[in-house]
PDB file of C-alpha atoms and ligand atoms in Angstrom:
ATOM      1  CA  UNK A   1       9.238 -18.907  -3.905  1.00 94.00           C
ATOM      2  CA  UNK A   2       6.098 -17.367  -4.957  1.00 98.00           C
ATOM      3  CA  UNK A   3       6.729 -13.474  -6.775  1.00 98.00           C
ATOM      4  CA  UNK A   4       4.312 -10.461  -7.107  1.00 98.00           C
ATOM      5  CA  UNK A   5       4.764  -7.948  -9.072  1.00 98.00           C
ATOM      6  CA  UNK A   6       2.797  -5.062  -9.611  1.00 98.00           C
ATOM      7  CA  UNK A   7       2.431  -3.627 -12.617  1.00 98.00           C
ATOM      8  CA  UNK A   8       0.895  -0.090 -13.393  1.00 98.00           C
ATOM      9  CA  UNK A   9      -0.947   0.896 -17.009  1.00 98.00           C
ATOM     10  CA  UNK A  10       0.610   4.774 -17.669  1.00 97.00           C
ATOM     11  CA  UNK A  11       0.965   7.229 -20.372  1.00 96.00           C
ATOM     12  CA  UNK A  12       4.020   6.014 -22.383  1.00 97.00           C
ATOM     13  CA  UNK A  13       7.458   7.254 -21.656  1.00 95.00           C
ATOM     14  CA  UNK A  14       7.776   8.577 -25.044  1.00 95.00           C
ATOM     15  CA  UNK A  15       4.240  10.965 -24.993  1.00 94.00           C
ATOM     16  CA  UNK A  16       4.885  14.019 -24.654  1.00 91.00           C
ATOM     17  CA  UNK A  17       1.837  14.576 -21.698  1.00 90.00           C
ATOM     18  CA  UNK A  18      -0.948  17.045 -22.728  1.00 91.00           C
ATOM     19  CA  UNK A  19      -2.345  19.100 -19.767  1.00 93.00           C
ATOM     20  CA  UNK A  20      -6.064  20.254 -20.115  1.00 92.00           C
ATOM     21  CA  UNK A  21      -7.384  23.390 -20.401  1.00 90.00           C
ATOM     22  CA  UNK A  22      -8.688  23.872 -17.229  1.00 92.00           C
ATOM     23  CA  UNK A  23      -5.531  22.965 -15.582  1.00 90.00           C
ATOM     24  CA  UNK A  24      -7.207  20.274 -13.929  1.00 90.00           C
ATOM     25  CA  UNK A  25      -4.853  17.080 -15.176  1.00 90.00           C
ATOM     26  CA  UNK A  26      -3.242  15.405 -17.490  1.00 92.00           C
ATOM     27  CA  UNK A  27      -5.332  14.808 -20.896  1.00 92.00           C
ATOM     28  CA  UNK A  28      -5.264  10.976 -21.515  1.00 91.00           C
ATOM     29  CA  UNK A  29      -7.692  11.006 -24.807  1.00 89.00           C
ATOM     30  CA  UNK A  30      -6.426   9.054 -27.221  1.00 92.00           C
ATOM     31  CA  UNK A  31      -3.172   8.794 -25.581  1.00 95.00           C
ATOM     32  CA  UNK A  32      -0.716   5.775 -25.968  1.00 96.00           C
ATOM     33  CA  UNK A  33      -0.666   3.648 -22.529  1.00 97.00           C
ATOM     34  CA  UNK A  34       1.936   1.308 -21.333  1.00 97.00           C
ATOM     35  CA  UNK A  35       3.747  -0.859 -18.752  1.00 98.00           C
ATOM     36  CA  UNK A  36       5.130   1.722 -16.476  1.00 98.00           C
ATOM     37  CA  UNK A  37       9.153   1.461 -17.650  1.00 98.00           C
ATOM     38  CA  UNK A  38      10.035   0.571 -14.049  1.00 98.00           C
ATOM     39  CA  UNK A  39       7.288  -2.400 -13.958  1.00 98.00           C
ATOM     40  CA  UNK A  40       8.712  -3.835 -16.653  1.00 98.00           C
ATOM     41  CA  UNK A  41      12.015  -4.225 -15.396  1.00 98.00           C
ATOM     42  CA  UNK A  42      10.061  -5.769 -12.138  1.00 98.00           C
ATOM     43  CA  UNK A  43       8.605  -7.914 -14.210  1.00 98.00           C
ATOM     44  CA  UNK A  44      12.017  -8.915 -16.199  1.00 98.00           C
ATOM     45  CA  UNK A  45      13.461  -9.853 -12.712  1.00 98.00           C
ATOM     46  CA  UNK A  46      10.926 -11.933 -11.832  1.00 98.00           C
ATOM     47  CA  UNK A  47      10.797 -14.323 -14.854  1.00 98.00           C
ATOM     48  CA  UNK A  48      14.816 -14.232 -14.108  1.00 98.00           C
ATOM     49  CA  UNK A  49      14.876 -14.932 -10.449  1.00 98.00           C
ATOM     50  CA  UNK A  50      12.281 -17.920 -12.015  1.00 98.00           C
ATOM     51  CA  UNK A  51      14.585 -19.021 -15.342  1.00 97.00           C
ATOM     52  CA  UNK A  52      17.430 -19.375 -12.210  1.00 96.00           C
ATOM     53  CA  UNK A  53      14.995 -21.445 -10.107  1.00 96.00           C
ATOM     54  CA  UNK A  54      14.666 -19.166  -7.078  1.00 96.00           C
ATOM     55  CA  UNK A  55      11.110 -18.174  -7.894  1.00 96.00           C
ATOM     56  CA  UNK A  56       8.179 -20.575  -8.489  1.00 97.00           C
ATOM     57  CA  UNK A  57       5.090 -18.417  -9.807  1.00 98.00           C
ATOM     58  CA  UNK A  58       4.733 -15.354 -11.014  1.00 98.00           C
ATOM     59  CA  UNK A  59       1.708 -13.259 -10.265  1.00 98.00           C
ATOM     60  CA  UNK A  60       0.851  -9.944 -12.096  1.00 98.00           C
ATOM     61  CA  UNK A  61      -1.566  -7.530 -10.354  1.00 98.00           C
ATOM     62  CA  UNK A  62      -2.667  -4.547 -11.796  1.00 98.00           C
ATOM     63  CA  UNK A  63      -4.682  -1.764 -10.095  1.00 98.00           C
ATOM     64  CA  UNK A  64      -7.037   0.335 -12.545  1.00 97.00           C
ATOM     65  CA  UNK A  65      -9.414   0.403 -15.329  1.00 97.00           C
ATOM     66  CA  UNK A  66     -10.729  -2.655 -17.852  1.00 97.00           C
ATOM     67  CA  UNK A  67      -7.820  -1.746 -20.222  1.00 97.00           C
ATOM     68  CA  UNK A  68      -5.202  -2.390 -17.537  1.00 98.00           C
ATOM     69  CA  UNK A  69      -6.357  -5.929 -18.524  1.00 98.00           C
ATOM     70  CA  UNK A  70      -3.523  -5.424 -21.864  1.00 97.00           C
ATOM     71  CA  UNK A  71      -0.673  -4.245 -19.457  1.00 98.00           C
ATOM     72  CA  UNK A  72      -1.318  -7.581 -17.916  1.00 98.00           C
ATOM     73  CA  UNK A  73      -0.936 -10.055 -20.769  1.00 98.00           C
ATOM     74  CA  UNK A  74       1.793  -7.768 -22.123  1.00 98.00           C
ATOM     75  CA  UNK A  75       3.507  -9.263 -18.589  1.00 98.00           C
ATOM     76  CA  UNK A  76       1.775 -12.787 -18.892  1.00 98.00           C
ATOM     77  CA  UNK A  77       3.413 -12.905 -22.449  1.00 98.00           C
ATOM     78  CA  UNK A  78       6.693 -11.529 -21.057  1.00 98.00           C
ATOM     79  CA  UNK A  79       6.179 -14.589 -18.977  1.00 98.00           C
ATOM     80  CA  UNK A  80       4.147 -14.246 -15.781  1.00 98.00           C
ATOM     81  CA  UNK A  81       2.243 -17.033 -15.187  1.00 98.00           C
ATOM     82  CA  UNK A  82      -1.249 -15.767 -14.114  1.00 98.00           C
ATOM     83  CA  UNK A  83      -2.868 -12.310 -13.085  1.00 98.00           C
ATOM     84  CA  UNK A  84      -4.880 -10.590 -11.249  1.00 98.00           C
ATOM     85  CA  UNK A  85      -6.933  -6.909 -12.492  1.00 98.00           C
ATOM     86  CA  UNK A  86      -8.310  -4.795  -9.438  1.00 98.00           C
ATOM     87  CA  UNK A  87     -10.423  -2.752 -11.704  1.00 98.00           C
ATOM     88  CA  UNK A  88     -11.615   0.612 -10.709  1.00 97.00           C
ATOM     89  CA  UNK A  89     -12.201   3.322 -13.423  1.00 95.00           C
ATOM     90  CA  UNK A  90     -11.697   6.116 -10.704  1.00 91.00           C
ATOM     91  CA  UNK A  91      -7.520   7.049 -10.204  1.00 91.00           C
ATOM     92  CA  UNK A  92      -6.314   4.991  -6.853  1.00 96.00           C
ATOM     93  CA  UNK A  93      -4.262   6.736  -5.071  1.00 97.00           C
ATOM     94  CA  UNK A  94      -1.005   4.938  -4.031  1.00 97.00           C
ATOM     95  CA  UNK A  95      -2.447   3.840  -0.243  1.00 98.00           C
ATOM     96  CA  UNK A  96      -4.869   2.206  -1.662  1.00 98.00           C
ATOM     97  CA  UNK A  97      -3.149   0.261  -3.974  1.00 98.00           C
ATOM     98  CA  UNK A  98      -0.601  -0.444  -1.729  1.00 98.00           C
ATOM     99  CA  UNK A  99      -3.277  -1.546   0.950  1.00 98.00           C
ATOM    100  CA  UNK A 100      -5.261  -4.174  -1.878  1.00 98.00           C
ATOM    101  CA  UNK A 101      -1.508  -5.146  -2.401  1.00 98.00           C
ATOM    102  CA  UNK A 102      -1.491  -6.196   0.937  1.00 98.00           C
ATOM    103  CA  UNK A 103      -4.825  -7.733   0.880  1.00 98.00           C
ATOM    104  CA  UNK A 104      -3.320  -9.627  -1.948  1.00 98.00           C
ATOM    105  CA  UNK A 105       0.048 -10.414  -0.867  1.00 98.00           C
ATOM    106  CA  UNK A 106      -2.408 -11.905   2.607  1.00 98.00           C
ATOM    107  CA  UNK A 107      -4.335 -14.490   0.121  1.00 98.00           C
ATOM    108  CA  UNK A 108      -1.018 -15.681  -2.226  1.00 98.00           C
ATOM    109  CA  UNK A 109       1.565 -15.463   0.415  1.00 98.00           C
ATOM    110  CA  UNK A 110       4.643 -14.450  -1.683  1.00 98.00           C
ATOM    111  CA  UNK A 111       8.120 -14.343  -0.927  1.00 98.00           C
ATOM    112  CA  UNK A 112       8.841 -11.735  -2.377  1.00 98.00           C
ATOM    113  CA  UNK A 113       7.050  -8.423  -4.287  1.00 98.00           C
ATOM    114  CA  UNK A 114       8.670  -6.830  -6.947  1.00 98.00           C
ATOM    115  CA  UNK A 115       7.390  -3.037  -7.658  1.00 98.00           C
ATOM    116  CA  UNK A 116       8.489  -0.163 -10.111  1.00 98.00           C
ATOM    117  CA  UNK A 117      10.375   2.131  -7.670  1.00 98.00           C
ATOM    118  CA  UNK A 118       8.161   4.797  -9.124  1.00 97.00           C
ATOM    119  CA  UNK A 119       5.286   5.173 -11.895  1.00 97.00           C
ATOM    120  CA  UNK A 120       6.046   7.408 -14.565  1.00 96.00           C
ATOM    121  CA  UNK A 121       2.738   9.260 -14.028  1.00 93.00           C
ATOM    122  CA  UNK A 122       2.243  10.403 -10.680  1.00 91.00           C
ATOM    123  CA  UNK A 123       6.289  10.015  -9.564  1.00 93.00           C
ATOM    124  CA  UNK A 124       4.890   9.509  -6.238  1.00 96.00           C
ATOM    125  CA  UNK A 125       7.530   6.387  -5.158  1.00 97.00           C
ATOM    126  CA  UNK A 126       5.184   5.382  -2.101  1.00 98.00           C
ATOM    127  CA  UNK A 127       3.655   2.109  -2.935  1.00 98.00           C
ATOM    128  CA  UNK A 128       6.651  -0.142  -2.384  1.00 98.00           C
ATOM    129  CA  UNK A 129       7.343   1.516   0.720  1.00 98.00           C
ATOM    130  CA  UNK A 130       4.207   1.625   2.112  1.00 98.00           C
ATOM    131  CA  UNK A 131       3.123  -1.856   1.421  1.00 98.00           C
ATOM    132  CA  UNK A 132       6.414  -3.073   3.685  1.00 98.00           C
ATOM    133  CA  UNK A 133       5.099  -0.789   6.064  1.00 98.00           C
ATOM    134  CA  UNK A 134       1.395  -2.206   5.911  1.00 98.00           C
ATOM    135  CA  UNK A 135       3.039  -6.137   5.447  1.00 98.00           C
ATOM    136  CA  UNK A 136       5.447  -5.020   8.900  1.00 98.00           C
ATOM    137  CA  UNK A 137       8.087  -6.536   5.915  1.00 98.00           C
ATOM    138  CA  UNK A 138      11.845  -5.952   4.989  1.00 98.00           C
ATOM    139  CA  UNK A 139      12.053  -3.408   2.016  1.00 98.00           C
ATOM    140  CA  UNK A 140      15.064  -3.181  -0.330  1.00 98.00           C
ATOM    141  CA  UNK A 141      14.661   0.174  -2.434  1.00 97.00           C
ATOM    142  CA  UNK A 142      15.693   1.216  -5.986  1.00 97.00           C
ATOM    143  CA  UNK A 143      17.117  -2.141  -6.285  1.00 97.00           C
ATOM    144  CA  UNK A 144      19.962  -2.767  -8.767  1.00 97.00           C
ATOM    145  CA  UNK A 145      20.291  -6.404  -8.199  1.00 97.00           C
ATOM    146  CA  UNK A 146      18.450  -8.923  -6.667  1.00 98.00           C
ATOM    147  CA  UNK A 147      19.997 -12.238  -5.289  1.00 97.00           C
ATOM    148  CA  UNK A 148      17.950 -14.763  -3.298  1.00 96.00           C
ATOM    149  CA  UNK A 149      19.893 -17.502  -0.833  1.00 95.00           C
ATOM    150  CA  UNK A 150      17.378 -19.337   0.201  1.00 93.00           C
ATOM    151  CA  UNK A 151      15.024 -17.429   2.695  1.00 95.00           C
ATOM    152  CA  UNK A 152      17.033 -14.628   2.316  1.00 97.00           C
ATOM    153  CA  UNK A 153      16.895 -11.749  -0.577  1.00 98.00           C
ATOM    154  CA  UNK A 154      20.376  -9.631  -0.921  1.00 98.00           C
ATOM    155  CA  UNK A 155      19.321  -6.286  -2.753  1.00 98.00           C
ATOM    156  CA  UNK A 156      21.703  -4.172  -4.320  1.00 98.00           C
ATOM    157  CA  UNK A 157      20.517  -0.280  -3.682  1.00 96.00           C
ATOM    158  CA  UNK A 158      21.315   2.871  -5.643  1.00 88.00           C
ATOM    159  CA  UNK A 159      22.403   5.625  -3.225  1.00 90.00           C
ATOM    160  CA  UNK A 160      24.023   8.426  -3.494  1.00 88.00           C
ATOM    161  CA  UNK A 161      27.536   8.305  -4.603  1.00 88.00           C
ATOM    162  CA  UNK A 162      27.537   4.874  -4.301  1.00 92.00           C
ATOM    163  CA  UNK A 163      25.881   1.009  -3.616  1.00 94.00           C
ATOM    164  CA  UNK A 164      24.426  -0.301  -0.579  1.00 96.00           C
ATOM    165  CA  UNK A 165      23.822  -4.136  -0.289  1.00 97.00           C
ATOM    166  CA  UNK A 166      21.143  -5.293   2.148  1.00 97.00           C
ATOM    167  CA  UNK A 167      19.675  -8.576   3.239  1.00 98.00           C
ATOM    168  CA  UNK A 168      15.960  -8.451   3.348  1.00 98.00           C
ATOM    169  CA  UNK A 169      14.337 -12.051   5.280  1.00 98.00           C
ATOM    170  CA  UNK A 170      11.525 -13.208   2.797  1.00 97.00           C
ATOM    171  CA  UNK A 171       8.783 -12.516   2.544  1.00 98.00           C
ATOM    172  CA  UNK A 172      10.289  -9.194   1.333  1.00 98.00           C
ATOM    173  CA  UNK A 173       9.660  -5.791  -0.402  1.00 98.00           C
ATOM    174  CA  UNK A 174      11.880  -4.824  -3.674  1.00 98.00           C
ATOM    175  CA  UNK A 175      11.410  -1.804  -6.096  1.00 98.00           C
ATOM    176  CA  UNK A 176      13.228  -1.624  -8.808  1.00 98.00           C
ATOM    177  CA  UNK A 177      15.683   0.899 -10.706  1.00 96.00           C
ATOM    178  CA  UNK A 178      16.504   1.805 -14.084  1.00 95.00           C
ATOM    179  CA  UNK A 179      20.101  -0.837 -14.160  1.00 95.00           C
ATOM    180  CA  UNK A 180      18.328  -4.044 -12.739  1.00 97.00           C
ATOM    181  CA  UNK A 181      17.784  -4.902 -15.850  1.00 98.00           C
ATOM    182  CA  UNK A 182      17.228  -4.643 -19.553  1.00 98.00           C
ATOM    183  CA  UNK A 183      13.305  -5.513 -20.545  1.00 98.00           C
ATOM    184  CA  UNK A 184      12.793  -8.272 -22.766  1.00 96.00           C
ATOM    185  CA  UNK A 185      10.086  -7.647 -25.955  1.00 94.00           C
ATOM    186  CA  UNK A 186       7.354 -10.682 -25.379  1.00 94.00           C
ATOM    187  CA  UNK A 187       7.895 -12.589 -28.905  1.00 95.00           C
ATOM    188  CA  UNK A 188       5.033 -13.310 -30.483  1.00 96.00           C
ATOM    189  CA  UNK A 189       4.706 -16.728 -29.905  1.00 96.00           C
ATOM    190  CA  UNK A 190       4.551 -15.931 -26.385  1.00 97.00           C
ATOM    191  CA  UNK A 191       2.376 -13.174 -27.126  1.00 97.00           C
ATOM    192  CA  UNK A 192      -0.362 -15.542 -28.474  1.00 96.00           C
ATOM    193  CA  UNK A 193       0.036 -17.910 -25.536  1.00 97.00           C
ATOM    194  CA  UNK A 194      -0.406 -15.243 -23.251  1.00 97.00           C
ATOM    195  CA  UNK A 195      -4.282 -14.882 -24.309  1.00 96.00           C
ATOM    196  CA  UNK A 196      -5.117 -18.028 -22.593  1.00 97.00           C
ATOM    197  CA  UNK A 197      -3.011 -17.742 -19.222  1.00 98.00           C
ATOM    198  CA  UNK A 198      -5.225 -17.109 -16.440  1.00 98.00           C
ATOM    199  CA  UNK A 199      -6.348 -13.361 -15.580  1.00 98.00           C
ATOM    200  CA  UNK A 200      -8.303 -12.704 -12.707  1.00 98.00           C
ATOM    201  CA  UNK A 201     -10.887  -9.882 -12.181  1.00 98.00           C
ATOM    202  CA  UNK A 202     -11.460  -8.274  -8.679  1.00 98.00           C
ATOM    203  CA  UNK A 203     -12.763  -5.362  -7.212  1.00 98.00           C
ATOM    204  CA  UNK A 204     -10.976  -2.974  -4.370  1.00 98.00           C
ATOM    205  CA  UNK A 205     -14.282  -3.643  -2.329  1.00 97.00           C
ATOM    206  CA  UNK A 206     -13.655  -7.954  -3.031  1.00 98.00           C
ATOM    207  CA  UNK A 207     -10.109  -6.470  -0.845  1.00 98.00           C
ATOM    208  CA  UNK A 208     -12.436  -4.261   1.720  1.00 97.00           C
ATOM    209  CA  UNK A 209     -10.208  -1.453   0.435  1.00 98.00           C
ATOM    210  CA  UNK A 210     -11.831   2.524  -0.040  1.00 96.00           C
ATOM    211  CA  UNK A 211     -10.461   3.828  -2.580  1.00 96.00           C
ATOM    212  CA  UNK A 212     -11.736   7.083  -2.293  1.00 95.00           C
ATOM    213  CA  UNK A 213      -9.299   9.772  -2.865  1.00 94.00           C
ATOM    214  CA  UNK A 214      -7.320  11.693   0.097  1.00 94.00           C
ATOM    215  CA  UNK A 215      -6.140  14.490  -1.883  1.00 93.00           C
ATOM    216  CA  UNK A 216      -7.506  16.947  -4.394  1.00 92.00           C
ATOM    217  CA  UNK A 217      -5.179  18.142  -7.112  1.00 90.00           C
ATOM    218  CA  UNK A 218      -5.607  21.945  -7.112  1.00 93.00           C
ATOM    219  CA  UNK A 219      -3.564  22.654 -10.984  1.00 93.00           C
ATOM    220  CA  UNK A 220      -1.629  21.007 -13.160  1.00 92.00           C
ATOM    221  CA  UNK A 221       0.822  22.927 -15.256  1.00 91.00           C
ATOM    222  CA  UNK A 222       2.711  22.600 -18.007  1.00 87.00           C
ATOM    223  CA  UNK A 223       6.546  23.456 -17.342  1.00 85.00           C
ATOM    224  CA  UNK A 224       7.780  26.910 -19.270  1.00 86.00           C
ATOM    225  CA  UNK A 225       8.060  27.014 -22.761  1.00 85.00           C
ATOM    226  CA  UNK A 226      12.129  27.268 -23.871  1.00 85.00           C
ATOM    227  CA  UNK A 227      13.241  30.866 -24.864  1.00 84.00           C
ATOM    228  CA  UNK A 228      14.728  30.512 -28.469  1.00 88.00           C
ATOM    229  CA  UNK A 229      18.419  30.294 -28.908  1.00 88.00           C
ATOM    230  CA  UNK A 230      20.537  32.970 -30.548  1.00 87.00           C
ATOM    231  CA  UNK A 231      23.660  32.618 -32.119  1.00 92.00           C
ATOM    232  CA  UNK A 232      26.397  34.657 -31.301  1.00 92.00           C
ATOM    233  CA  UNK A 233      29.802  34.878 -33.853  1.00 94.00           C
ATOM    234  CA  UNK A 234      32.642  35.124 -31.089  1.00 95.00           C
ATOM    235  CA  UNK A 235      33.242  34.093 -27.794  1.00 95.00           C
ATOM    236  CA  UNK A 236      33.771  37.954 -27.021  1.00 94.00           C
ATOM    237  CA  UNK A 237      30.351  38.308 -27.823  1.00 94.00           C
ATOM    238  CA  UNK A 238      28.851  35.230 -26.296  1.00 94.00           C
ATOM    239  CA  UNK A 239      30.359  36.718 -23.045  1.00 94.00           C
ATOM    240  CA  UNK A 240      28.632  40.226 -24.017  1.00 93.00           C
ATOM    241  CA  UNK A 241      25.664  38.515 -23.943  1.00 92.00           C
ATOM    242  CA  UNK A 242      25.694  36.484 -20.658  1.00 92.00           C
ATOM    243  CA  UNK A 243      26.661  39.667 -19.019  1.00 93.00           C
ATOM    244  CA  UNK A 244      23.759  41.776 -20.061  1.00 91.00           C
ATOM    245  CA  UNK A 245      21.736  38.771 -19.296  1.00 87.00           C
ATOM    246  CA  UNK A 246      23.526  38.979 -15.859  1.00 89.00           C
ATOM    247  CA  UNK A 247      24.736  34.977 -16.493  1.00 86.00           C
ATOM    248  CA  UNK A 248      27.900  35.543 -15.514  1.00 84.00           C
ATOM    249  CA  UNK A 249      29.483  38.938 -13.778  1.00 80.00           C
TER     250      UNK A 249
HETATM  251  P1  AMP B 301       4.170   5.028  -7.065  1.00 85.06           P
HETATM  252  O1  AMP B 301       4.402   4.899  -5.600  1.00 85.06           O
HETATM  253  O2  AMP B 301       2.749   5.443  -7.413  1.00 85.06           O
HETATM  254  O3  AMP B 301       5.197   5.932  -7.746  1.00 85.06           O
HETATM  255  O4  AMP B 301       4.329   3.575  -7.708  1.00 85.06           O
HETATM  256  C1  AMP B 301       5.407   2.712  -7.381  1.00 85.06           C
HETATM  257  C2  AMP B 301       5.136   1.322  -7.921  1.00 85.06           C
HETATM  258  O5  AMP B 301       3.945   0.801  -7.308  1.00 85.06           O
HETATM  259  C3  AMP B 301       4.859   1.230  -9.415  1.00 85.06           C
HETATM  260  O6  AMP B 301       6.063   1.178 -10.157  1.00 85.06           O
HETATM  261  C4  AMP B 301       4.077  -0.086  -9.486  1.00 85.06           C
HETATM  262  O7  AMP B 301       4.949  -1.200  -9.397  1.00 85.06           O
HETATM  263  C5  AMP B 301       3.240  -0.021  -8.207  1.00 85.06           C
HETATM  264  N1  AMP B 301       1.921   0.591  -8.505  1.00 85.06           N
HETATM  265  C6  AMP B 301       1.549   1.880  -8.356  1.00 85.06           C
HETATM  266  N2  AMP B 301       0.262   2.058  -8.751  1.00 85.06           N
HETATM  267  C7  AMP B 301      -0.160   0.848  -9.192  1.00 85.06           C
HETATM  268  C8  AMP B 301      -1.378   0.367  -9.737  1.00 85.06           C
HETATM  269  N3  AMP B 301      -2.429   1.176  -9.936  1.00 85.06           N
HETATM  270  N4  AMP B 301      -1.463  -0.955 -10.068  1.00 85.06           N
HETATM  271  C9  AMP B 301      -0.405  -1.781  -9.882  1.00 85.06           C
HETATM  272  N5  AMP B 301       0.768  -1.389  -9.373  1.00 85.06           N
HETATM  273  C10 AMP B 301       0.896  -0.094  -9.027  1.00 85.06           C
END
């Protein structure tokens, strides 16, 4: 069974984001960029589902600029076999990645597609879901495990207050959640071999997608700065205190 997984260059988990002055976005100058977290643990399943022998090849699409091009050999050297860069240096908004997805998943013919169940920058959680709904395909959700039996893929989901276990017919949809998996680090052997596995370039218009944005973001805004802290010397007067602060009654 052939897996795609798509894999998303964002502002590392450990930045603390910038917003610009104007309020009009996120500043991403000279700003560390990474595999978004939940891509990576897509991409972990994948070479597992493969080191089990219930995947085949492993195909890494990205959707964005030139330097999405190092997200995708940091997955080639996790141990993807070959990729494919949609570049576009304008931000694609998650129907339109999730409709070249398509246009992708139309030319490989996967069984399955692994996604993040979210990327860390625009927390939208759409493209998974919408790319089942554009494929007319089974989707298993914040998956936190993955079986396959044969033509069949038995996801694990997240919900609230609990598990749910589905059975998805392949081809199928999975995103994944933070306790699929741990991550491995490429090694550096495989880091170096990565450099010569095969990396496609593409364009959304080589997929007849437009990726012209639907929505305008009106402000961005940094969340409120934290008051200080005071200390107090007794629980009397910590209870002073959340009274006149009208905390507690
Ligand atoms: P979102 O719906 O934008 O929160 O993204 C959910 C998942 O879709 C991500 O974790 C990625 O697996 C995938 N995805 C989103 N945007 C892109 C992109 N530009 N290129 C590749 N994959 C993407």
């Amino acid at each position: 069974m052939k897996v795609l997984v798509a894999v998303k260059r964002v502002i590392d988990y450990n930045v603390k984001p910038r917003v610009r002055m104007d309020g009009s976005g996120v500043d991403l100058a000279n700003v560390k960029m990474s595999m978004n977290p939940f891509d990576e643990i897509a991409v972990e399943e994948a070479i597992r589902l493969k080191e089990k022998g219930a995947a085949t090849e492993i195909v890494a699409v990205s959707v964005g600029p030139a330097k999405a091009q190092e997200t995708l050999r940091t997955a080639l050297a996790m141990g993807s076999d070959r990729a494919i860069l949609v570049q576009s240096d304008d931000e694609v908004e998650p129907l339109a990645v999730a409709k070249i997805l398509k246009a992708i998943a139309d030319e490989e013919q996967p069984g399955l597609v692994i996604l993040g169940k979210q990327a860390i920058d625009d927390d939208s959680n759409q493209v998974g879901q919408m790319l089942a709904a554009l494929m007319g395909r089974p989707q298993g959700t914040f998956a936190s495990k993955v079986e396959i039996a044969g033509d069949t893929v038995n996801v694990t989901r997240e919900v609230d207050g609990g598990l749910e276990t589905v059975a998805l017919k392949s081809p199928a949809i999975v995103t994944t959640d933070l306790r699929l998996n741990e991550p491995r680090y490429a090694s550096l052997p495989n880091i170096m071999k990565a450099k010569s596995k095969p990396l496609v370039q593409k364009t959304p218009a080589d997929y007849g997608v437009d990726t012209a944005p639907r929505l305008t973001t009106l402000k961005v805004e940094e969340p409120a700065k934290r008051q200080a802290g005071i200390k107090v010397g007794s629980v009397d007067e910590l209870v002073d205190k959340l009274k006149d602060l009208g905390v507690v009654a």
